[in-house]
JSON list of C-alpha atoms in Angstrom, two decimals:
[
{"chain": "A", "resi": 237, "resn": "UNK", "atom": "CA", "xyz": [-5.71, 55.48, -84.48]},
{"chain": "A", "resi": 238, "resn": "UNK", "atom": "CA", "xyz": [-9.02, 57.25, -84.76]},
{"chain": "A", "resi": 239, "resn": "UNK", "atom": "CA", "xyz": [-11.48, 58.16, -87.47]},
{"chain": "A", "resi": 240, "resn": "UNK", "atom": "CA", "xyz": [-14.53, 60.43, -87.40]},
{"chain": "A", "resi": 241, "resn": "UNK", "atom": "CA", "xyz": [-17.22, 59.58, -89.90]},
{"chain": "A", "resi": 242, "resn": "UNK", "atom": "CA", "xyz": [-20.85, 58.95, -90.68]},
{"chain": "A", "resi": 243, "resn": "UNK", "atom": "CA", "xyz": [-22.22, 55.39, -90.58]},
{"chain": "A", "resi": 244, "resn": "UNK", "atom": "CA", "xyz": [-23.10, 54.61, -94.20]},
{"chain": "A", "resi": 245, "resn": "UNK", "atom": "CA", "xyz": [-24.09, 50.93, -93.96]},
{"chain": "A", "resi": 246, "resn": "UNK", "atom": "CA", "xyz": [-24.28, 48.28, -91.24]},
{"chain": "A", "resi": 247, "resn": "UNK", "atom": "CA", "xyz": [-23.74, 44.68, -92.25]},
{"chain": "A", "resi": 248, "resn": "UNK", "atom": "CA", "xyz": [-25.27, 41.49, -90.88]},
{"chain": "A", "resi": 249, "resn": "UNK", "atom": "CA", "xyz": [-24.03, 40.12, -87.56]},
{"chain": "A", "resi": 250, "resn": "UNK", "atom": "CA", "xyz": [-21.74, 37.11, -88.03]},
{"chain": "A", "resi": 251, "resn": "UNK", "atom": "CA", "xyz": [-21.19, 34.52, -85.29]},
{"chain": "A", "resi": 252, "resn": "UNK", "atom": "CA", "xyz": [-19.21, 31.36, -85.02]},
{"chain": "A", "resi": 253, "resn": "UNK", "atom": "CA", "xyz": [-17.22, 29.00, -82.84]},
{"chain": "A", "resi": 254, "resn": "UNK", "atom": "CA", "xyz": [-13.45, 29.17, -82.55]},
{"chain": "A", "resi": 255, "resn": "UNK", "atom": "CA", "xyz": [-10.77, 27.61, -80.38]},
{"chain": "A", "resi": 256, "resn": "UNK", "atom": "CA", "xyz": [-11.42, 30.35, -77.78]},
{"chain": "A", "resi": 257, "resn": "UNK", "atom": "CA", "xyz": [-15.22, 29.95, -77.81]},
{"chain": "A", "resi": 258, "resn": "UNK", "atom": "CA", "xyz": [-18.03, 31.84, -79.51]},
{"chain": "A", "resi": 259, "resn": "UNK", "atom": "CA", "xyz": [-17.22, 34.98, -81.49]},
{"chain": "A", "resi": 260, "resn": "UNK", "atom": "CA", "xyz": [-19.34, 37.82, -82.94]},
{"chain": "A", "resi": 261, "resn": "UNK", "atom": "CA", "xyz": [-18.35, 40.15, -85.76]},
{"chain": "A", "resi": 262, "resn": "UNK", "atom": "CA", "xyz": [-20.08, 43.09, -87.45]},
{"chain": "A", "resi": 263, "resn": "UNK", "atom": "CA", "xyz": [-18.87, 45.07, -90.46]},
{"chain": "A", "resi": 264, "resn": "UNK", "atom": "CA", "xyz": [-19.72, 48.77, -90.60]},
{"chain": "A", "resi": 265, "resn": "UNK", "atom": "CA", "xyz": [-19.05, 51.03, -93.59]},
{"chain": "A", "resi": 266, "resn": "UNK", "atom": "CA", "xyz": [-18.16, 54.58, -92.53]},
{"chain": "A", "resi": 267, "resn": "UNK", "atom": "CA", "xyz": [-18.03, 57.63, -94.80]},
{"chain": "A", "resi": 268, "resn": "UNK", "atom": "CA", "xyz": [-15.20, 60.10, -94.15]},
{"chain": "A", "resi": 269, "resn": "UNK", "atom": "CA", "xyz": [-14.14, 63.42, -95.67]},
{"chain": "A", "resi": 270, "resn": "UNK", "atom": "CA", "xyz": [-17.79, 64.49, -95.77]},
{"chain": "A", "resi": 271, "resn": "UNK", "atom": "CA", "xyz": [-16.86, 68.08, -96.57]},
{"chain": "A", "resi": 272, "resn": "UNK", "atom": "CA", "xyz": [-15.35, 67.10, -99.94]},
{"chain": "A", "resi": 273, "resn": "UNK", "atom": "CA", "xyz": [-16.96, 66.35, -103.28]},
{"chain": "A", "resi": 274, "resn": "UNK", "atom": "CA", "xyz": [-15.87, 62.70, -103.11]},
{"chain": "A", "resi": 275, "resn": "UNK", "atom": "CA", "xyz": [-16.25, 61.25, -99.59]},
{"chain": "A", "resi": 276, "resn": "UNK", "atom": "CA", "xyz": [-14.23, 58.10, -98.87]},
{"chain": "A", "resi": 277, "resn": "UNK", "atom": "CA", "xyz": [-15.69, 54.91, -97.43]},
{"chain": "A", "resi": 278, "resn": "UNK", "atom": "CA", "xyz": [-13.88, 52.66, -94.95]},
{"chain": "A", "resi": 279, "resn": "UNK", "atom": "CA", "xyz": [-14.94, 49.16, -93.86]},
{"chain": "A", "resi": 280, "resn": "UNK", "atom": "CA", "xyz": [-14.55, 48.75, -90.09]},
{"chain": "A", "resi": 281, "resn": "UNK", "atom": "CA", "xyz": [-14.87, 45.53, -88.11]},
{"chain": "A", "resi": 282, "resn": "UNK", "atom": "CA", "xyz": [-16.58, 45.48, -84.70]},
{"chain": "A", "resi": 283, "resn": "UNK", "atom": "CA", "xyz": [-15.92, 42.43, -82.54]},
{"chain": "A", "resi": 284, "resn": "UNK", "atom": "CA", "xyz": [-17.48, 40.93, -79.39]},
{"chain": "A", "resi": 285, "resn": "UNK", "atom": "CA", "xyz": [-19.30, 43.45, -77.15]},
{"chain": "A", "resi": 286, "resn": "UNK", "atom": "CA", "xyz": [-19.00, 46.31, -79.67]},
{"chain": "A", "resi": 287, "resn": "UNK", "atom": "CA", "xyz": [-21.41, 44.44, -81.95]},
{"chain": "A", "resi": 288, "resn": "UNK", "atom": "CA", "xyz": [-24.12, 45.40, -79.41]},
{"chain": "A", "resi": 289, "resn": "UNK", "atom": "CA", "xyz": [-23.34, 49.14, -79.69]},
{"chain": "A", "resi": 290, "resn": "UNK", "atom": "CA", "xyz": [-26.43, 51.13, -80.71]},
{"chain": "A", "resi": 291, "resn": "UNK", "atom": "CA", "xyz": [-25.35, 52.30, -84.18]},
{"chain": "A", "resi": 292, "resn": "UNK", "atom": "CA", "xyz": [-27.72, 53.61, -86.82]},
{"chain": "A", "resi": 293, "resn": "UNK", "atom": "CA", "xyz": [-27.07, 54.54, -90.42]},
{"chain": "A", "resi": 294, "resn": "UNK", "atom": "CA", "xyz": [-26.47, 58.30, -90.55]},
{"chain": "A", "resi": 295, "resn": "UNK", "atom": "CA", "xyz": [-24.89, 58.51, -87.07]},
{"chain": "A", "resi": 296, "resn": "UNK", "atom": "CA", "xyz": [-21.63, 60.46, -86.86]},
{"chain": "A", "resi": 297, "resn": "UNK", "atom": "CA", "xyz": [-19.18, 58.78, -84.46]},
{"chain": "A", "resi": 298, "resn": "UNK", "atom": "CA", "xyz": [-15.51, 58.68, -83.55]},
{"chain": "A", "resi": 299, "resn": "UNK", "atom": "CA", "xyz": [-14.08, 55.19, -84.09]},
{"chain": "A", "resi": 300, "resn": "UNK", "atom": "CA", "xyz": [-10.82, 54.13, -82.42]},
{"chain": "A", "resi": 301, "resn": "UNK", "atom": "CA", "xyz": [-9.16, 51.22, -84.21]},
{"chain": "A", "resi": 302, "resn": "UNK", "atom": "CA", "xyz": [-6.09, 49.14, -84.94]},
{"chain": "A", "resi": 303, "resn": "UNK", "atom": "CA", "xyz": [-5.03, 47.92, -88.37]},
{"chain": "A", "resi": 304, "resn": "UNK", "atom": "CA", "xyz": [-3.89, 44.32, -88.67]},
{"chain": "A", "resi": 305, "resn": "UNK", "atom": "CA", "xyz": [-2.84, 42.24, -91.69]},
{"chain": "A", "resi": 306, "resn": "UNK", "atom": "CA", "xyz": [-2.45, 38.49, -91.92]},
{"chain": "A", "resi": 307, "resn": "UNK", "atom": "CA", "xyz": [-1.33, 36.06, -94.61]},
{"chain": "A", "resi": 308, "resn": "UNK", "atom": "CA", "xyz": [-3.31, 33.06, -95.81]},
{"chain": "A", "resi": 309, "resn": "UNK", "atom": "CA", "xyz": [-2.32, 30.95, -98.82]},
{"chain": "A", "resi": 310, "resn": "UNK", "atom": "CA", "xyz": [0.16, 33.57, -100.04]},
{"chain": "A", "resi": 311, "resn": "UNK", "atom": "CA", "xyz": [-2.44, 36.37, -99.95]},
{"chain": "A", "resi": 312, "resn": "UNK", "atom": "CA", "xyz": [-2.62, 39.18, -97.43]},
{"chain": "A", "resi": 313, "resn": "UNK", "atom": "CA", "xyz": [-5.84, 40.30, -95.74]},
{"chain": "A", "resi": 314, "resn": "UNK", "atom": "CA", "xyz": [-6.21, 43.52, -93.73]},
{"chain": "A", "resi": 315, "resn": "UNK", "atom": "CA", "xyz": [-8.71, 44.20, -90.95]},
{"chain": "A", "resi": 316, "resn": "UNK", "atom": "CA", "xyz": [-9.52, 47.58, -89.42]},
{"chain": "A", "resi": 317, "resn": "UNK", "atom": "CA", "xyz": [-10.67, 46.46, -85.96]},
{"chain": "A", "resi": 318, "resn": "UNK", "atom": "CA", "xyz": [-12.56, 48.96, -83.79]},
{"chain": "A", "resi": 319, "resn": "UNK", "atom": "CA", "xyz": [-11.86, 48.84, -80.06]},
{"chain": "A", "resi": 320, "resn": "UNK", "atom": "CA", "xyz": [-13.83, 51.92, -78.92]},
{"chain": "A", "resi": 321, "resn": "UNK", "atom": "CA", "xyz": [-16.64, 54.17, -80.22]},
{"chain": "A", "resi": 322, "resn": "UNK", "atom": "CA", "xyz": [-17.44, 57.71, -78.99]},
{"chain": "A", "resi": 323, "resn": "UNK", "atom": "CA", "xyz": [-20.12, 60.20, -79.92]},
{"chain": "A", "resi": 324, "resn": "UNK", "atom": "CA", "xyz": [-18.98, 62.97, -82.23]},
{"chain": "A", "resi": 325, "resn": "UNK", "atom": "CA", "xyz": [-19.48, 66.66, -81.48]},
{"chain": "A", "resi": 326, "resn": "UNK", "atom": "CA", "xyz": [-20.43, 67.26, -85.14]}
]
């Protein structure tokens, strides 16, 4: 799936250790539907090498992502994980 939007907010880099080694995670809030009165915001998750991508608030980019849900203690959590970022022609 893909989404074109403007970077609204960039979160703090998170790191940790897992069974497969060190991981890095960055949450980015992207504003979509910019041509409407009420733009929508989507929280995207960047993992590993994508956390080093040179993003700035206000940049318009194309984000390619997968949606994944998982269950923990009878609650479901959904991640929108980005796997590629391109420059937008806008």
